[in-house]
Amino acid sequence: MKTIASFVINHDILEKGMYVSRVDGDVITYDIRMKKPNQGDYVSNGALHTFEHLFATYARNSKWADGVIYIGPMGCRTGFYLLLRDTISKADAIVLVKESFAFISTFEGEIPGSKPIECGNYLEHDLPGAKEIAADMLDVLADWEETDLVYPTE
C-alpha cells in the first residue's frame, strides 16, 4: 500500500502550528498541531473531546460555516485536522482558527452537545484543559501568516 501523505511528514522536526496537509480538488486539509510530536506531552482525551465540541460548534456557526467540511482530532492526540472548501482563503482559514481558539479559551458554561442524548462519551470532558490548549495555541499562532502554512523540512 502507498504511504498516506500525513505519514511522510518528518514528525521529528514538526513544531506546533498550522499547516496545509493536503489539497484534494476543492478541499484543503489543515494540520493544526497543538503539541510537538513524540515528546510525551499529549492532549488528554477529555480536553481533546471538549476542544472538538467547541471548535466544531464555533466554526460551524461562523461566517465561513458553508465551507467547513470536517473538524476532528488526530489519533496521536497532538492536534486536529480541519477540512475546508477552497472558497475559504488560506488567510481566512487562519482567522477562523484564531477566532475559534479565542472562543474556546474564554468559554464558560455548558459544553455544547455534551448531554447523554447528544454525545457518545458525555462524561469525558475537560473544559479547563481545552481552554489551556486554546490559549497556548493563540500565542503560537499570533503572527501566523499564509507563508507559515508550509511544513518544515529541516
PDB file of C-alpha atoms in Angstrom:
ATOM      1  CA  MET A   1       0.000   0.000   0.000  1.00  0.00           C
ATOM      2  CA  LYS A   2       1.041   3.595  -0.565  1.00  0.00           C
ATOM      3  CA  THR A   3       2.082   5.619   2.450  1.00  0.00           C
ATOM      4  CA  ILE A   4      -0.522   8.281   3.184  1.00  0.00           C
ATOM      5  CA  ALA A   5       0.569  11.906   2.948  1.00  0.00           C
ATOM      6  CA  SER A   6       0.479  12.693   6.670  1.00  0.00           C
ATOM      7  CA  PHE A   7       2.910   9.842   7.403  1.00  0.00           C
ATOM      8  CA  VAL A   8       5.630  11.226   5.129  1.00  0.00           C
ATOM      9  CA  ILE A   9       5.915  14.439   7.159  1.00  0.00           C
ATOM     10  CA  ASN A  10       9.014  14.368   9.377  1.00  0.00           C
ATOM     11  CA  HIS A  11       7.429  14.391  12.813  1.00  0.00           C
ATOM     12  CA  ASP A  12      10.863  14.741  14.444  1.00  0.00           C
ATOM     13  CA  ILE A  13      11.079  18.362  13.276  1.00  0.00           C
ATOM     14  CA  LEU A  14       7.378  19.274  13.345  1.00  0.00           C
ATOM     15  CA  GLU A  15       6.554  22.144  15.674  1.00  0.00           C
ATOM     16  CA  LYS A  16       3.264  23.462  16.990  1.00  0.00           C
ATOM     17  CA  GLY A  17       1.437  25.490  14.367  1.00  0.00           C
ATOM     18  CA  MET A  18      -0.949  25.311  11.440  1.00  0.00           C
ATOM     19  CA  TYR A  19      -0.006  23.711   8.133  1.00  0.00           C
ATOM     20  CA  VAL A  20      -1.598  22.758   4.827  1.00  0.00           C
ATOM     21  CA  SER A  21      -1.544  18.980   4.955  1.00  0.00           C
ATOM     22  CA  ARG A  22      -3.032  18.277   1.534  1.00  0.00           C
ATOM     23  CA  VAL A  23      -5.257  19.610  -1.214  1.00  0.00           C
ATOM     24  CA  ASP A  24      -7.848  17.347  -2.823  1.00  0.00           C
ATOM     25  CA  GLY A  25      -9.762  19.162  -5.529  1.00  0.00           C
ATOM     26  CA  ASP A  26     -11.611  21.945  -3.755  1.00  0.00           C
ATOM     27  CA  VAL A  27     -10.868  20.630  -0.240  1.00  0.00           C
ATOM     28  CA  ILE A  28      -7.898  21.826   1.802  1.00  0.00           C
ATOM     29  CA  THR A  29      -6.866  19.795   4.841  1.00  0.00           C
ATOM     30  CA  TYR A  30      -5.158  21.805   7.550  1.00  0.00           C
ATOM     31  CA  ASP A  31      -2.961  20.184  10.190  1.00  0.00           C
ATOM     32  CA  ILE A  32      -3.354  22.143  13.413  1.00  0.00           C
ATOM     33  CA  ARG A  33      -0.502  20.832  15.514  1.00  0.00           C
ATOM     34  CA  MET A  34      -1.039  21.645  19.183  1.00  0.00           C
ATOM     35  CA  LYS A  35       1.725  19.528  20.687  1.00  0.00           C
ATOM     36  CA  LYS A  36       5.214  18.740  19.440  1.00  0.00           C
ATOM     37  CA  PRO A  37       5.091  15.086  18.338  1.00  0.00           C
ATOM     38  CA  ASN A  38       6.722  12.278  20.290  1.00  0.00           C
ATOM     39  CA  GLN A  39       7.710  14.359  23.300  1.00  0.00           C
ATOM     40  CA  GLY A  40       5.479  12.608  25.827  1.00  0.00           C
ATOM     41  CA  ASP A  41       3.158  15.604  26.175  1.00  0.00           C
ATOM     42  CA  TYR A  42      -0.190  14.909  24.515  1.00  0.00           C
ATOM     43  CA  VAL A  43      -3.650  16.411  24.724  1.00  0.00           C
ATOM     44  CA  SER A  44      -5.695  14.466  27.271  1.00  0.00           C
ATOM     45  CA  ASN A  45      -8.733  12.627  25.954  1.00  0.00           C
ATOM     46  CA  GLY A  46     -11.096  14.833  27.942  1.00  0.00           C
ATOM     47  CA  ALA A  47      -9.540  18.086  26.724  1.00  0.00           C
ATOM     48  CA  LEU A  48      -9.418  16.788  23.137  1.00  0.00           C
ATOM     49  CA  HIS A  49     -13.090  15.832  23.319  1.00  0.00           C
ATOM     50  CA  THR A  50     -14.172  19.194  24.725  1.00  0.00           C
ATOM     51  CA  PHE A  51     -11.974  21.038  22.229  1.00  0.00           C
ATOM     52  CA  GLU A  52     -13.672  19.138  19.402  1.00  0.00           C
ATOM     53  CA  HIS A  53     -17.158  20.078  20.593  1.00  0.00           C
ATOM     54  CA  LEU A  54     -16.263  23.762  20.976  1.00  0.00           C
ATOM     55  CA  PHE A  55     -14.156  24.059  17.809  1.00  0.00           C
ATOM     56  CA  ALA A  56     -16.839  22.415  15.662  1.00  0.00           C
ATOM     57  CA  THR A  57     -19.615  24.469  17.243  1.00  0.00           C
ATOM     58  CA  TYR A  58     -17.811  27.754  16.676  1.00  0.00           C
ATOM     59  CA  ALA A  59     -16.594  27.021  13.150  1.00  0.00           C
ATOM     60  CA  ARG A  60     -19.968  25.688  12.010  1.00  0.00           C
ATOM     61  CA  ASN A  61     -21.643  28.841  13.295  1.00  0.00           C
ATOM     62  CA  SER A  62     -19.076  31.257  11.845  1.00  0.00           C
ATOM     63  CA  LYS A  63     -19.415  33.270   8.658  1.00  0.00           C
ATOM     64  CA  TRP A  64     -17.372  30.506   6.990  1.00  0.00           C
ATOM     65  CA  ALA A  65     -19.774  27.721   8.045  1.00  0.00           C
ATOM     66  CA  ASP A  66     -20.709  26.748   4.484  1.00  0.00           C
ATOM     67  CA  GLY A  67     -17.082  25.967   3.717  1.00  0.00           C
ATOM     68  CA  VAL A  68     -16.396  23.869   6.836  1.00  0.00           C
ATOM     69  CA  ILE A  69     -16.364  20.165   5.974  1.00  0.00           C
ATOM     70  CA  TYR A  70     -14.810  18.449   8.978  1.00  0.00           C
ATOM     71  CA  ILE A  71     -13.065  19.139  12.271  1.00  0.00           C
ATOM     72  CA  GLY A  72     -11.585  16.209  14.109  1.00  0.00           C
ATOM     73  CA  PRO A  73      -8.802  15.205  16.475  1.00  0.00           C
ATOM     74  CA  MET A  74      -5.686  13.325  15.451  1.00  0.00           C
ATOM     75  CA  GLY A  75      -5.445   9.849  16.898  1.00  0.00           C
ATOM     76  CA  CYS A  76      -1.960  10.658  18.211  1.00  0.00           C
ATOM     77  CA  ARG A  77      -3.532  13.414  20.340  1.00  0.00           C
ATOM     78  CA  THR A  78      -1.167  16.112  19.092  1.00  0.00           C
ATOM     79  CA  GLY A  79      -3.708  18.184  17.198  1.00  0.00           C
ATOM     80  CA  PHE A  80      -6.669  18.461  14.870  1.00  0.00           C
ATOM     81  CA  TYR A  81      -7.463  18.213  11.203  1.00  0.00           C
ATOM     82  CA  LEU A  82      -9.598  20.964   9.729  1.00  0.00           C
ATOM     83  CA  LEU A  83     -11.056  20.368   6.266  1.00  0.00           C
ATOM     84  CA  LEU A  84     -12.313  23.431   4.427  1.00  0.00           C
ATOM     85  CA  ARG A  85     -13.508  24.158   0.920  1.00  0.00           C
ATOM     86  CA  ASP A  86     -11.108  26.315  -1.078  1.00  0.00           C
ATOM     87  CA  THR A  87     -13.769  29.029  -1.137  1.00  0.00           C
ATOM     88  CA  ILE A  88     -12.226  29.955   2.221  1.00  0.00           C
ATOM     89  CA  SER A  89      -8.869  31.607   1.582  1.00  0.00           C
ATOM     90  CA  LYS A  90      -5.832  30.426   3.489  1.00  0.00           C
ATOM     91  CA  ALA A  91      -5.688  33.802   5.240  1.00  0.00           C
ATOM     92  CA  ASP A  92      -9.317  33.403   6.308  1.00  0.00           C
ATOM     93  CA  ALA A  93      -8.628  29.823   7.457  1.00  0.00           C
ATOM     94  CA  ILE A  94      -6.016  31.219   9.834  1.00  0.00           C
ATOM     95  CA  VAL A  95      -8.509  33.826  11.072  1.00  0.00           C
ATOM     96  CA  LEU A  96     -11.167  31.130  11.549  1.00  0.00           C
ATOM     97  CA  VAL A  97      -8.781  29.037  13.632  1.00  0.00           C
ATOM     98  CA  LYS A  98      -7.692  32.015  15.736  1.00  0.00           C
ATOM     99  CA  GLU A  99     -11.291  33.095  16.324  1.00  0.00           C
ATOM    100  CA  SER A 100     -12.285  29.529  17.216  1.00  0.00           C
ATOM    101  CA  PHE A 101      -9.408  29.225  19.670  1.00  0.00           C
ATOM    102  CA  ALA A 102     -10.235  32.611  21.234  1.00  0.00           C
ATOM    103  CA  PHE A 103     -13.808  31.369  21.712  1.00  0.00           C
ATOM    104  CA  ILE A 104     -12.565  28.159  23.332  1.00  0.00           C
ATOM    105  CA  SER A 105     -10.020  29.916  25.563  1.00  0.00           C
ATOM    106  CA  THR A 106     -12.710  32.029  27.223  1.00  0.00           C
ATOM    107  CA  PHE A 107     -15.670  29.653  27.053  1.00  0.00           C
ATOM    108  CA  GLU A 108     -17.841  29.353  30.157  1.00  0.00           C
ATOM    109  CA  GLY A 109     -20.970  27.322  30.649  1.00  0.00           C
ATOM    110  CA  GLU A 110     -22.337  24.054  29.397  1.00  0.00           C
ATOM    111  CA  ILE A 111     -20.279  22.413  26.667  1.00  0.00           C
ATOM    112  CA  PRO A 112     -22.392  22.228  23.501  1.00  0.00           C
ATOM    113  CA  GLY A 113     -23.518  18.711  22.652  1.00  0.00           C
ATOM    114  CA  SER A 114     -22.415  17.244  25.977  1.00  0.00           C
ATOM    115  CA  LYS A 115     -25.670  15.763  27.206  1.00  0.00           C
ATOM    116  CA  PRO A 116     -26.042  11.952  27.186  1.00  0.00           C
ATOM    117  CA  ILE A 117     -28.608  12.123  24.392  1.00  0.00           C
ATOM    118  CA  GLU A 118     -26.180  14.192  22.238  1.00  0.00           C
ATOM    119  CA  CYS A 119     -22.796  12.607  22.901  1.00  0.00           C
ATOM    120  CA  GLY A 120     -21.424   9.078  22.924  1.00  0.00           C
ATOM    121  CA  ASN A 121     -18.995   9.785  25.773  1.00  0.00           C
ATOM    122  CA  TYR A 122     -20.618  12.658  27.633  1.00  0.00           C
ATOM    123  CA  LEU A 123     -18.719  12.014  30.885  1.00  0.00           C
ATOM    124  CA  GLU A 124     -15.252  12.538  29.414  1.00  0.00           C
ATOM    125  CA  HIS A 125     -14.871  16.297  29.035  1.00  0.00           C
ATOM    126  CA  ASP A 126     -12.228  18.686  30.353  1.00  0.00           C
ATOM    127  CA  LEU A 127     -13.097  22.338  29.796  1.00  0.00           C
ATOM    128  CA  PRO A 128     -10.119  23.769  31.758  1.00  0.00           C
ATOM    129  CA  GLY A 129      -7.767  21.570  29.719  1.00  0.00           C
ATOM    130  CA  ALA A 130      -9.337  22.649  26.415  1.00  0.00           C
ATOM    131  CA  LYS A 131      -9.138  26.314  27.420  1.00  0.00           C
ATOM    132  CA  GLU A 132      -5.461  25.962  28.344  1.00  0.00           C
ATOM    133  CA  ILE A 133      -4.580  24.419  24.981  1.00  0.00           C
ATOM    134  CA  ALA A 134      -6.559  27.067  23.099  1.00  0.00           C
ATOM    135  CA  ALA A 135      -4.784  29.883  24.950  1.00  0.00           C
ATOM    136  CA  ASP A 136      -1.387  28.309  24.238  1.00  0.00           C
ATOM    137  CA  MET A 137      -2.218  27.964  20.544  1.00  0.00           C
ATOM    138  CA  LEU A 138      -3.336  31.589  20.352  1.00  0.00           C
ATOM    139  CA  ASP A 139       0.208  32.506  21.400  1.00  0.00           C
ATOM    140  CA  VAL A 140       1.698  30.095  18.838  1.00  0.00           C
ATOM    141  CA  LEU A 141      -0.485  31.427  16.012  1.00  0.00           C
ATOM    142  CA  ALA A 142      -0.382  35.110  16.998  1.00  0.00           C
ATOM    143  CA  ASP A 143       1.722  36.167  13.989  1.00  0.00           C
ATOM    144  CA  TRP A 144       0.931  33.173  11.726  1.00  0.00           C
ATOM    145  CA  GLU A 145       0.628  34.047   8.042  1.00  0.00           C
ATOM    146  CA  GLU A 146      -0.017  32.147   4.817  1.00  0.00           C
ATOM    147  CA  THR A 147       3.724  31.664   4.333  1.00  0.00           C
ATOM    148  CA  ASP A 148       3.838  29.770   7.645  1.00  0.00           C
ATOM    149  CA  LEU A 149       1.344  27.140   6.429  1.00  0.00           C
ATOM    150  CA  VAL A 150       4.122  25.048   4.862  1.00  0.00           C
ATOM    151  CA  TYR A 151       5.515  22.048   6.755  1.00  0.00           C
ATOM    152  CA  PRO A 152       9.116  22.475   7.923  1.00  0.00           C
ATOM    153  CA  THR A 153      11.688  20.457   6.005  1.00  0.00           C
ATOM    154  CA  GLU A 154      14.675  20.921   8.297  1.00  0.00           C
TER     155      GLU A 154
END
